[in-house]
PDB file of C-alpha atoms in Angstrom:
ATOM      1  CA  UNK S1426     125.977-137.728-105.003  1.00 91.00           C
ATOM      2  CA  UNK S1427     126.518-138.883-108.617  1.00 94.00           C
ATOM      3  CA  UNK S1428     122.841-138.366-109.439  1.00 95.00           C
ATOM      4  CA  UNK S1429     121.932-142.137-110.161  1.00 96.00           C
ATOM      5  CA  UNK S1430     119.907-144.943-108.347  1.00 97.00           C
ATOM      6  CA  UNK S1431     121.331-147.889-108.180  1.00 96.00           C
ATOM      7  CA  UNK S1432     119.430-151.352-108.279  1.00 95.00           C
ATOM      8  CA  UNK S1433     120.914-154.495-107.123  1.00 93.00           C
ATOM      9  CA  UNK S1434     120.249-158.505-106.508  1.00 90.00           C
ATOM     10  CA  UNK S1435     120.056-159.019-103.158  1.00 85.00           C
ATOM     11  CA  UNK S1436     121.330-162.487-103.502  1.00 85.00           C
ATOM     12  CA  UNK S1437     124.358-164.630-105.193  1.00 89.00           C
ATOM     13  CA  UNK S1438     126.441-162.105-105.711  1.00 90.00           C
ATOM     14  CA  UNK S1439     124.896-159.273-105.319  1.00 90.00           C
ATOM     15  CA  UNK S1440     125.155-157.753-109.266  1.00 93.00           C
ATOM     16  CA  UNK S1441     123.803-154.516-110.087  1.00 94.00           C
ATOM     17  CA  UNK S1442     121.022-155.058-112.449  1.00 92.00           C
ATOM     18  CA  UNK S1443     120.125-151.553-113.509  1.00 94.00           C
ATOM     19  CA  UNK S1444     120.772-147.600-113.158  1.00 96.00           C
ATOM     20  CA  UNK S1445     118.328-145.037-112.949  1.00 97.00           C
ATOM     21  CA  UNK S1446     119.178-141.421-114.527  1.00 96.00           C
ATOM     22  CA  UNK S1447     117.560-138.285-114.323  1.00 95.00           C
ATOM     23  CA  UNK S1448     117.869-136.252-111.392  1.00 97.00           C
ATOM     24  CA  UNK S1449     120.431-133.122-111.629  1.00 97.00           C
ATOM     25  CA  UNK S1450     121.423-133.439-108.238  1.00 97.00           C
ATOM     26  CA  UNK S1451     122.024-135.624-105.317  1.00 96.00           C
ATOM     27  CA  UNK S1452     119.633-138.438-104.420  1.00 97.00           C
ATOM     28  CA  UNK S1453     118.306-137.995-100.595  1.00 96.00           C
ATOM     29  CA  UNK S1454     115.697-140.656-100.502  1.00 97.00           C
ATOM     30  CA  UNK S1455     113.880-143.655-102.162  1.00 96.00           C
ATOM     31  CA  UNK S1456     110.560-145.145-101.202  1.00 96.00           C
ATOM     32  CA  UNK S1457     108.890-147.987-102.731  1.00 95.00           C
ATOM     33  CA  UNK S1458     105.282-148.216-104.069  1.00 95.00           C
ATOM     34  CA  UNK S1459     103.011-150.410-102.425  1.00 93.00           C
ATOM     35  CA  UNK S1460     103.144-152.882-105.242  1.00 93.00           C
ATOM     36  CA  UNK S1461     106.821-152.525-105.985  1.00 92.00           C
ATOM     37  CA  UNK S1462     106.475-151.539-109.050  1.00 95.00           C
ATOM     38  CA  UNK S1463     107.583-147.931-108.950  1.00 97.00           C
ATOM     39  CA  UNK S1464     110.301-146.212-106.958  1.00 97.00           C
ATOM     40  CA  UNK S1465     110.187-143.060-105.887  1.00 98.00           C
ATOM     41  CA  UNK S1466     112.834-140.958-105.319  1.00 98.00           C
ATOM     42  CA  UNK S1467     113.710-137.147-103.552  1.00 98.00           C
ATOM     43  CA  UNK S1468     116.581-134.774-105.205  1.00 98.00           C
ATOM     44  CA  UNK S1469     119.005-131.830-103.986  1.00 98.00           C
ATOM     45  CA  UNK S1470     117.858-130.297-107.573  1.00 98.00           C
ATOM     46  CA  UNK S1471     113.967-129.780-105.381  1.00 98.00           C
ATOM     47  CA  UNK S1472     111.850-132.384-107.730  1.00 98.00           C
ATOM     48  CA  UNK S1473     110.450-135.535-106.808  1.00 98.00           C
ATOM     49  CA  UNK S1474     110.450-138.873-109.293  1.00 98.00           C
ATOM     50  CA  UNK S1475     108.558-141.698-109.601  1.00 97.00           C
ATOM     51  CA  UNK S1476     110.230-144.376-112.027  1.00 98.00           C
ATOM     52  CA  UNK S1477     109.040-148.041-113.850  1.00 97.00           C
ATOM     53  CA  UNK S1478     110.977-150.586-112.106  1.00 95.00           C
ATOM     54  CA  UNK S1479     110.417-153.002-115.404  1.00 93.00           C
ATOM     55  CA  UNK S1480     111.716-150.410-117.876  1.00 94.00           C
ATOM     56  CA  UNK S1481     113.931-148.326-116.147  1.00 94.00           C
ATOM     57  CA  UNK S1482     112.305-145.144-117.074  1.00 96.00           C
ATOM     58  CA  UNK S1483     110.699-141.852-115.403  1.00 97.00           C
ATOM     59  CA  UNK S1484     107.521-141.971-115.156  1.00 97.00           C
ATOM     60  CA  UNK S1485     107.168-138.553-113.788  1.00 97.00           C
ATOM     61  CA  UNK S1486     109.152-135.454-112.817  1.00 97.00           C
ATOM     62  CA  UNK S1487     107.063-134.102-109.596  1.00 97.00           C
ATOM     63  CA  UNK S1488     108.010-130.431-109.390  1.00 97.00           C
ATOM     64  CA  UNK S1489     107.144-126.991-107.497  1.00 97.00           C
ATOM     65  CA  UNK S1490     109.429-127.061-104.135  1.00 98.00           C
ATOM     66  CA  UNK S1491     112.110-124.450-104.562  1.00 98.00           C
ATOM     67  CA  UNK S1492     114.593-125.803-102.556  1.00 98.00           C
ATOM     68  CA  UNK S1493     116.327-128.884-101.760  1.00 98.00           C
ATOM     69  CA  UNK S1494     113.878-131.492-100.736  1.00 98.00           C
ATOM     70  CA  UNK S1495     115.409-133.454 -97.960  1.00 98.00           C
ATOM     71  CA  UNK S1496     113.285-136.748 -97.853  1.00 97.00           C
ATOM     72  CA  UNK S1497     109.766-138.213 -98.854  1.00 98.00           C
ATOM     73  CA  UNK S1498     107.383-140.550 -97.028  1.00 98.00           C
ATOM     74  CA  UNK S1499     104.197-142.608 -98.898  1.00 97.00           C
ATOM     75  CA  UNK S1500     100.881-143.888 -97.827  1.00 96.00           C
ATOM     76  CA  UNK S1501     100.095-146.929 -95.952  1.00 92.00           C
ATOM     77  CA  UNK S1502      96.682-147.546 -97.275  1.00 90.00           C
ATOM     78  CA  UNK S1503      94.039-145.912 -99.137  1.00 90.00           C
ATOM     79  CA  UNK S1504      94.881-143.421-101.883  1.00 90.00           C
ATOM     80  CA  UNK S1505      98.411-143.365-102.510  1.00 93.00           C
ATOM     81  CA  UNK S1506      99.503-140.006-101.740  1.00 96.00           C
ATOM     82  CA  UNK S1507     103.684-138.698-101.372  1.00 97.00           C
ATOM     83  CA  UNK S1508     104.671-136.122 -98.877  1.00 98.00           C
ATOM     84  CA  UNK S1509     107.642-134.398 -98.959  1.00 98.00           C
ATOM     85  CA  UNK S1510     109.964-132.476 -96.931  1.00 98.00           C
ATOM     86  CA  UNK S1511     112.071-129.442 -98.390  1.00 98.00           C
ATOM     87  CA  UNK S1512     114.438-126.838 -96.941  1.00 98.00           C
ATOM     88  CA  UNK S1513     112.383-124.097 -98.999  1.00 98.00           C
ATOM     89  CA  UNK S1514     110.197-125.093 -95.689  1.00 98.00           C
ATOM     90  CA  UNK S1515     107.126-126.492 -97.294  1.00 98.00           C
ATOM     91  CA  UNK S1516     105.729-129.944 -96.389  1.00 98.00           C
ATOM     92  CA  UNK S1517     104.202-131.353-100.470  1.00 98.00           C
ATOM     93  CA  UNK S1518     101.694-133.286-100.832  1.00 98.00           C
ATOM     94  CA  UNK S1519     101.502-135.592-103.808  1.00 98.00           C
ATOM     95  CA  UNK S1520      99.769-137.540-106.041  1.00 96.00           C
ATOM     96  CA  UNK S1521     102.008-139.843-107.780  1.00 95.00           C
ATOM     97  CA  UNK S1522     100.172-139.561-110.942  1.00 94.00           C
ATOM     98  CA  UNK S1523     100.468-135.708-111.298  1.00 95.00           C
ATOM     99  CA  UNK S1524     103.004-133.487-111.561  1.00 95.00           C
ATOM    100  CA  UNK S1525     102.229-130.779-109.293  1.00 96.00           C
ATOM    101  CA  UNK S1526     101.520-130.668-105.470  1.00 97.00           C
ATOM    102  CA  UNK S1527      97.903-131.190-103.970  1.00 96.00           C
ATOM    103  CA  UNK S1528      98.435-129.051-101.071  1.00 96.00           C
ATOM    104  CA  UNK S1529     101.575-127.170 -99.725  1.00 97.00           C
ATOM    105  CA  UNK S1530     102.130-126.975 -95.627  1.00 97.00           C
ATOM    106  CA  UNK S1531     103.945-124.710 -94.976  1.00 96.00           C
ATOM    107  CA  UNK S1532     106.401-123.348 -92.263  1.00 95.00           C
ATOM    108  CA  UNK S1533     109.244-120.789 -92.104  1.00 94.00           C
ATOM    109  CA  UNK S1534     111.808-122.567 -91.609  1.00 97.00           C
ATOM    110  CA  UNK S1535     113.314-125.512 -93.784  1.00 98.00           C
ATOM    111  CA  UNK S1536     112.118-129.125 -92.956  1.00 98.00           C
ATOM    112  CA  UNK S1537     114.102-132.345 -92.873  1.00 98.00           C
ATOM    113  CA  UNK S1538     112.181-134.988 -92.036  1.00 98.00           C
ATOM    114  CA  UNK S1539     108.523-136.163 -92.445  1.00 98.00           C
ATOM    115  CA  UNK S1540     106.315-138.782 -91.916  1.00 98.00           C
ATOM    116  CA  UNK S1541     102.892-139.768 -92.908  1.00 98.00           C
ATOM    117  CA  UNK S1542     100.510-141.951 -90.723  1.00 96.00           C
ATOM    118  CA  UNK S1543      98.959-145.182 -91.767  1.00 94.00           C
ATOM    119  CA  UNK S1544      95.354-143.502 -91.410  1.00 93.00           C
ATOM    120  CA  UNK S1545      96.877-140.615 -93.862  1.00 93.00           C
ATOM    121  CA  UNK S1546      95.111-138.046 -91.782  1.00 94.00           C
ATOM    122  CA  UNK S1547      98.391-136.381 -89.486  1.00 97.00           C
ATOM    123  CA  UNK S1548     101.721-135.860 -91.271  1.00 98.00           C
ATOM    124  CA  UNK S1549     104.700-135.404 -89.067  1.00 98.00           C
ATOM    125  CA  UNK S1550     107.719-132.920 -89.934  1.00 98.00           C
ATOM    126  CA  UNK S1551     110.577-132.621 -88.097  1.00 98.00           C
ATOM    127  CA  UNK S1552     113.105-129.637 -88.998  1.00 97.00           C
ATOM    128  CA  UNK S1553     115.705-126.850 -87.379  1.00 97.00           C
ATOM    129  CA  UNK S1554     113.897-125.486 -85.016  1.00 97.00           C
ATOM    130  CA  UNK S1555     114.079-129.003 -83.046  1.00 97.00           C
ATOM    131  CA  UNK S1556     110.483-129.525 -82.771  1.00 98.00           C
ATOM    132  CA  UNK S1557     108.188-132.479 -84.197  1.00 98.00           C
ATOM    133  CA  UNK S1558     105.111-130.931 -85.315  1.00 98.00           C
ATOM    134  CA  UNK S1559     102.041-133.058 -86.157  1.00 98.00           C
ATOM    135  CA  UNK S1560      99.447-131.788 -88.709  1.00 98.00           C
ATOM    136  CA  UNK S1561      96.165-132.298 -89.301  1.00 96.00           C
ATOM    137  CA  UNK S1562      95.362-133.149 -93.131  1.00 93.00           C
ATOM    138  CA  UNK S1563      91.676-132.013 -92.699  1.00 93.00           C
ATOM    139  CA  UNK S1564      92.279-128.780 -91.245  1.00 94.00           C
ATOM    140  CA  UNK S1565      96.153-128.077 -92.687  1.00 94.00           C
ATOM    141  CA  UNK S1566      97.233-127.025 -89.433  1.00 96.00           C
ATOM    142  CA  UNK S1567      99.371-128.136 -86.540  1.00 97.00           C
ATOM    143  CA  UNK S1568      97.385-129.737 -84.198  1.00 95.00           C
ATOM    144  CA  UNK S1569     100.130-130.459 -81.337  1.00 96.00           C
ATOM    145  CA  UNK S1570     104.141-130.496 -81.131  1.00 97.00           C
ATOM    146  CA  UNK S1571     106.532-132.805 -79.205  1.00 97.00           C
ATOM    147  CA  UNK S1572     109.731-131.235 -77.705  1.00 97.00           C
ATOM    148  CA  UNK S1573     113.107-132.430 -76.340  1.00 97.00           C
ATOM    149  CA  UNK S1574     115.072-132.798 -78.965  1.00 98.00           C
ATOM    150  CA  UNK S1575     118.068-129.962 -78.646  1.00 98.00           C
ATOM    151  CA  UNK S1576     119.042-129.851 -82.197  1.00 98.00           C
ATOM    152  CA  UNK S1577     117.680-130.787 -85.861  1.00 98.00           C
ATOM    153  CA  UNK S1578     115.479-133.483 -86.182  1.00 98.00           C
ATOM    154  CA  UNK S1579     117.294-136.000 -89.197  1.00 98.00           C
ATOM    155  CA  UNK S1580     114.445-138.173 -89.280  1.00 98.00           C
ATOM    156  CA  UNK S1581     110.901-139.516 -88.775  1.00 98.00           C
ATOM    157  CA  UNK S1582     109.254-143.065 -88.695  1.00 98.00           C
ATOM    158  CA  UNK S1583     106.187-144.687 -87.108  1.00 98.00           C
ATOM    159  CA  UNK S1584     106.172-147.778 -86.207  1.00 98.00           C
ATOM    160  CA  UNK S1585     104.742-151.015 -87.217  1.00 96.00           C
ATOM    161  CA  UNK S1586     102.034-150.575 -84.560  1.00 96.00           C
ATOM    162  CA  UNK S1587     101.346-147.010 -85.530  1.00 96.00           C
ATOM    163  CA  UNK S1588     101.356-146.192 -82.001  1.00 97.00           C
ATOM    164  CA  UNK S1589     105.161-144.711 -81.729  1.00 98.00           C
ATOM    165  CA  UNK S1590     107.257-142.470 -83.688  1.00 98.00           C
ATOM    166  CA  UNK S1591     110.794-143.025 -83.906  1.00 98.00           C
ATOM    167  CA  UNK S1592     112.513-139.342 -84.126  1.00 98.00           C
ATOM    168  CA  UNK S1593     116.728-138.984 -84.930  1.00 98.00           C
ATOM    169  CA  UNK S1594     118.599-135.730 -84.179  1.00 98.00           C
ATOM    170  CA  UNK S1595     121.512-134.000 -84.471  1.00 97.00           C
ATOM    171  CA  UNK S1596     121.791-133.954 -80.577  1.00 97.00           C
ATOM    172  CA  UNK S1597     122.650-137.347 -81.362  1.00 97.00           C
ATOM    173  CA  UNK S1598     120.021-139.142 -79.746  1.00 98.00           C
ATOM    174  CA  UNK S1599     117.351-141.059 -80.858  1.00 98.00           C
ATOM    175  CA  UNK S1600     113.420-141.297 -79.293  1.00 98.00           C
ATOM    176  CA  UNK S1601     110.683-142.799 -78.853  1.00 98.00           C
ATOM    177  CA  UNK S1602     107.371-141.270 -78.733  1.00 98.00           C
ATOM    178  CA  UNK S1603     103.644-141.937 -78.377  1.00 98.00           C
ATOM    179  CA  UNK S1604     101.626-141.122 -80.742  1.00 97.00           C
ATOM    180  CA  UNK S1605      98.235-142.212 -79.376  1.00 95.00           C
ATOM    181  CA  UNK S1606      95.250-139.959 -80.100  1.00 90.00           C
ATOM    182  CA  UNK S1607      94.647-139.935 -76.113  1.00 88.00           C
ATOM    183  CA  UNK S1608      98.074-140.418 -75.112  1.00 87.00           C
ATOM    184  CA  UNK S1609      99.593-138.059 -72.020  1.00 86.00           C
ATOM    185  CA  UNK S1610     100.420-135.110 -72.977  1.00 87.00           C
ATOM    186  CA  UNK S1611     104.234-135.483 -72.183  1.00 92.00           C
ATOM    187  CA  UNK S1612     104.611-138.173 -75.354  1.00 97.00           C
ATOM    188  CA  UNK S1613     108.111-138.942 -74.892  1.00 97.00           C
ATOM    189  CA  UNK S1614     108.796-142.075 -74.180  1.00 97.00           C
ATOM    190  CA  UNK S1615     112.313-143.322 -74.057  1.00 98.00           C
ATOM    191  CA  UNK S1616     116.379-141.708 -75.428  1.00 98.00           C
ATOM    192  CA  UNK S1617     118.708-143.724 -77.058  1.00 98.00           C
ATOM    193  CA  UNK S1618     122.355-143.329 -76.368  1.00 97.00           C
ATOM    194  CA  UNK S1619     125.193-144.490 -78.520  1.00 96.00           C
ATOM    195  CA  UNK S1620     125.333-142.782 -82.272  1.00 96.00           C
ATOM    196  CA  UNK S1621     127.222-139.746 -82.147  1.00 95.00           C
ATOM    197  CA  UNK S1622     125.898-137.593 -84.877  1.00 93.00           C
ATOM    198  CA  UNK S1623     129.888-136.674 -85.965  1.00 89.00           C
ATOM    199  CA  UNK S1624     131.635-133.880 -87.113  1.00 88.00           C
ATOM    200  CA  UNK S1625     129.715-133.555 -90.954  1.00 87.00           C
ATOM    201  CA  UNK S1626     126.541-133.417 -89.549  1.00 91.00           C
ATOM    202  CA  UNK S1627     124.714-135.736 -92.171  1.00 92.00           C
ATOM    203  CA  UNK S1628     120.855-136.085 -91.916  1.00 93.00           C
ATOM    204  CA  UNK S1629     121.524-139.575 -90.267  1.00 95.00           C
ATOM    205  CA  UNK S1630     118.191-142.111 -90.279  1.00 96.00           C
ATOM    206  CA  UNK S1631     116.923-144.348 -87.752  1.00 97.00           C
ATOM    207  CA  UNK S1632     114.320-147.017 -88.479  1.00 97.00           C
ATOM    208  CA  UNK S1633     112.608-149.667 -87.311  1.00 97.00           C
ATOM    209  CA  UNK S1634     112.654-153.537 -87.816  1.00 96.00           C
ATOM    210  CA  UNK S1635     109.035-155.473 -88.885  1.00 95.00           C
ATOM    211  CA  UNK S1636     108.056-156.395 -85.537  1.00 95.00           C
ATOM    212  CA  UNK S1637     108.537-152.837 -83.802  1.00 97.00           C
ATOM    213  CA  UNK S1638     111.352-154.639 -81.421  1.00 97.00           C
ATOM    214  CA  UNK S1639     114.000-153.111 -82.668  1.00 97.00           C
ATOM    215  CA  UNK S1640     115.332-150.011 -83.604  1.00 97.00           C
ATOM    216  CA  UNK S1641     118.601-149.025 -85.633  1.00 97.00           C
ATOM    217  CA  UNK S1642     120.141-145.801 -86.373  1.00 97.00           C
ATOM    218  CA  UNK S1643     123.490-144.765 -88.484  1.00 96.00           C
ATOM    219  CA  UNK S1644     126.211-143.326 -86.603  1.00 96.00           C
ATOM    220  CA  UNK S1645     128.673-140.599 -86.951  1.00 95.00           C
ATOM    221  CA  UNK S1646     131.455-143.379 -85.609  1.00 95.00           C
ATOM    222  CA  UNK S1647     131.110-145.465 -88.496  1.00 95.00           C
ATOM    223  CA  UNK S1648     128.759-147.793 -87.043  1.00 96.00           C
ATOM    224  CA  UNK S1649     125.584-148.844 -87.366  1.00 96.00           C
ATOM    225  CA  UNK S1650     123.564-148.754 -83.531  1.00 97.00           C
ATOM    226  CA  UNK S1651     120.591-151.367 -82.632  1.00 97.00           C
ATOM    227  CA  UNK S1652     118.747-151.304 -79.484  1.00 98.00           C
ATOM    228  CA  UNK S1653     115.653-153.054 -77.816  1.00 98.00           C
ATOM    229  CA  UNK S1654     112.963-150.610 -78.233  1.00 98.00           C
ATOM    230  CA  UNK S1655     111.495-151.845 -74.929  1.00 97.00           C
ATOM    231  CA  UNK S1656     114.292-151.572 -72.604  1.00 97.00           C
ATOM    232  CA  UNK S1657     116.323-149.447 -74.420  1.00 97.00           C
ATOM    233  CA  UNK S1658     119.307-151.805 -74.123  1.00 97.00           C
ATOM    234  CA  UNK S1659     122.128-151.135 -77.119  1.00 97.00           C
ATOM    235  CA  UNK S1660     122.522-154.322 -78.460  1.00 97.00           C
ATOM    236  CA  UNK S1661     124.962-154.384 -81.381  1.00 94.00           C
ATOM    237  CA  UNK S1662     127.565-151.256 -82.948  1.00 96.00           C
ATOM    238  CA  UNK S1663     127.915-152.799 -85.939  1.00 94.00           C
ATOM    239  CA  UNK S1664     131.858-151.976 -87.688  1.00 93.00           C
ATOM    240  CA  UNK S1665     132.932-151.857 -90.698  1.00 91.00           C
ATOM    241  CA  UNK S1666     132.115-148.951 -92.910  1.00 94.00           C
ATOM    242  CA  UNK S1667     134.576-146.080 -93.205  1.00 93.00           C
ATOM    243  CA  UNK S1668     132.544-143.129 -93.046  1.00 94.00           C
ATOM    244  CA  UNK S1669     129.395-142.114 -91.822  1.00 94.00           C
ATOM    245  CA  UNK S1670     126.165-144.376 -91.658  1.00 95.00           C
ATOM    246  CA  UNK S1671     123.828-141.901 -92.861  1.00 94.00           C
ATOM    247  CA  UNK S1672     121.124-144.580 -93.455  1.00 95.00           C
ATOM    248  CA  UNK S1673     119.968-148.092 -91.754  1.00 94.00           C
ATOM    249  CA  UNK S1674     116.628-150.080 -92.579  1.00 93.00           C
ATOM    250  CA  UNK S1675     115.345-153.331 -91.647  1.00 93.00           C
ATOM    251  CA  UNK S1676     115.221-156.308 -94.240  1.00 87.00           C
ATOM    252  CA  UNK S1677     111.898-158.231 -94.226  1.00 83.00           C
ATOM    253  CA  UNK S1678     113.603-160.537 -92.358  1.00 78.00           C
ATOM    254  CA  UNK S1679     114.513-158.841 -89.841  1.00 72.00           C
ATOM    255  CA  UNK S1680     118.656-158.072 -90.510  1.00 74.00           C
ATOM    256  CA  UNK S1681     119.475-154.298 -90.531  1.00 71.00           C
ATOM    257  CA  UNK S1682     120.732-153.481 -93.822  1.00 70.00           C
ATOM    258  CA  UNK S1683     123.082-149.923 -93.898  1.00 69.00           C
ATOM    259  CA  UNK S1684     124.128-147.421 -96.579  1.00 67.00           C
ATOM    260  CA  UNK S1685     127.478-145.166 -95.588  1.00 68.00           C
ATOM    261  CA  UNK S1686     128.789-142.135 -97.020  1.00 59.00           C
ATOM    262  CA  UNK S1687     129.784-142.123-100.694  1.00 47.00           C
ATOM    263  CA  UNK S1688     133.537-142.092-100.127  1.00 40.00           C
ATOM    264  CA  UNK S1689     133.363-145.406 -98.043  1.00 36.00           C
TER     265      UNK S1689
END
C-alpha cells in the first residue's frame, strides 16, 4: 500500500537491500524475468513496470489500462510477452520492451486474475462473473470456459506439468482443473476446503510448489493452507500472521513462503 517494492536477502538476517519507487498507487503483483534480471510489477494507479534489479531503476512505465490492474502473469518460453489483468475489464498483452499493449482482450466486466500457458498460445482470466475463461491468442477469442466456482475468481496458476490449473475464489475454495487439449469436457478435478476467504474479501493467491505436489493458498483466518494436490488431504494451517494471507508461493526448495496484510 505504500507504493514501494521491497527487496530483501533471503539469508543471515534477512536485510533489506534495496527499495523500488515509482508507482502512484498500491503494488498488486511482482513477477520475475526469466533471467532475473528485471522485475516486473502491477499497480492500483493501472500501469505496469518493469525495473533493473542491478540499478534499482525503471526501466519502463507500461501504460494504456484505465483501471486498476489487479495482477500480471509472464511467458514460459519463447518471446517474452506480459499479460495483464485489469478491472477496466481488458486482458493486456505486453511486450516488456514497449510501452504500449500488443493486443487488448477484452470483456465487460473487470478481471482479477490471469494466467498465461507455457506454449503462450491460451491465456486464462478469471474475474466477477465466476467463470475461468480460456482464450485463444491466434484467434483473440474464448475458446471454452470452466464453471463451479460461486463467487470471484482471486487467482490463476498452471502447474509445473502444464496440465492443471490451480483456480482461488472468493467462495473460499480452491480447484483443480485439467487443462488438457483433449481433456473431458467437465475439467474440474478436485475442491479444496480449509481457507476461509474472511470478512475483507482480499484477492487471496494460491500457488503451487516445484514438483506440482503441493498446493498452498492464503487464508482469511490468518493462516497459510497446504494440501496434497493428489488426495486433497490438508496438510499444514500454518499460524502466525495477524491478518490476512493474501499471498503464498513456493521457494525453490520447496518451503511455502507467505506475505500477510500490511497491518500485520
Amino acid at each position: 500500500m505504500d507504493r514501494s517494492i521491497l527487496l530483501w536477502n533471503t539469508y543471515g538476517q534477512c536485510e533489506n537491500y534495496g527499495v523500488l519507487s515509482g508507482h502512484r498507487g498500491a503494488v498488486l503483483d511482482l513477477q520475475w524475468s526469466r533471467d532475473s534480471r528485471t522485475l516486473f510489477s502491477a499497480s492500483a494507479d493501472m500501469t505496469l513496470a518493469s525495473w533493473d534489479l542491478e540499478t534499482g531503476q525503471r526501466i519502463r512505465r507500461h501504460v494504456g489500462h484505465e483501471e486498476i490492474v489487479n495482477c500480471l502473469d509472464i511467458s514460459k518460453r519463447g518471446q517474452e510477452l506480459l499479460v495483464s489483468a485489469s478491472d477496466d475489464g481488458c486482458v493486456g498483452i505486453w511486450d516488456p520492451r514497449q510501452k504500449d499493449a500488443i493486443e487488448y482482450l477484452e470483456t465487460e466486466l473487470p478481471i482479477t486474475s490471469v494466467a498465461l500457458s507455457e506454449a503462450g498460445n491460451e491465456i486464462y482470466s478469471g474475474g466477477i462473473d465466476n467463470a475461468i475463461h480460456v482464450w485463444d491468442l491466434r484467434k483473440k477469442s474464448i475458446t471454452y470456459s470452466m464453471t463451479g466456482h460461486m463467487d470471484t475468481i482471486t487467482s490463476l496458476e498452471i502447474s509445473p506439468d502444464s496440465q492443471t490449473l490451480l483456480s482461488n475464489s472468493h467462495d473460499s475454495t480452491v480447484r483443480t482443473w485439467d487443462i488438457r487439449p483433449f481433456a473431458p469436457t467437465n475439467r474440474l478435478m478436485k475442491t479444496y476446503d480449509g481457507a476461509p476467504v474472511g470478512l475483507e474479501k482480499n484477492l487471496v493467491r494460491a500457488s503451487w510448489d516445484p514438483k506440482g505436489e503441493r498446493i498452498a493458498a492464503g487464508s482469511g483466518d490468518r493462516s497459510v493452507v497446504v494440501w496434497d494436490f493428489k488426495s486433497g488431504k490438508l496438510l499444514y494451517k500454518l499460524p502466525g500472521h495477524k491478518g490476512t494471507v493474501n499471498d503464498v508461493r513456493f521457494s525453490p526448495n520447496g518451503e511455502p513462503i507467505s506475505k500477510s496484510s500490511p497491518w500485520s
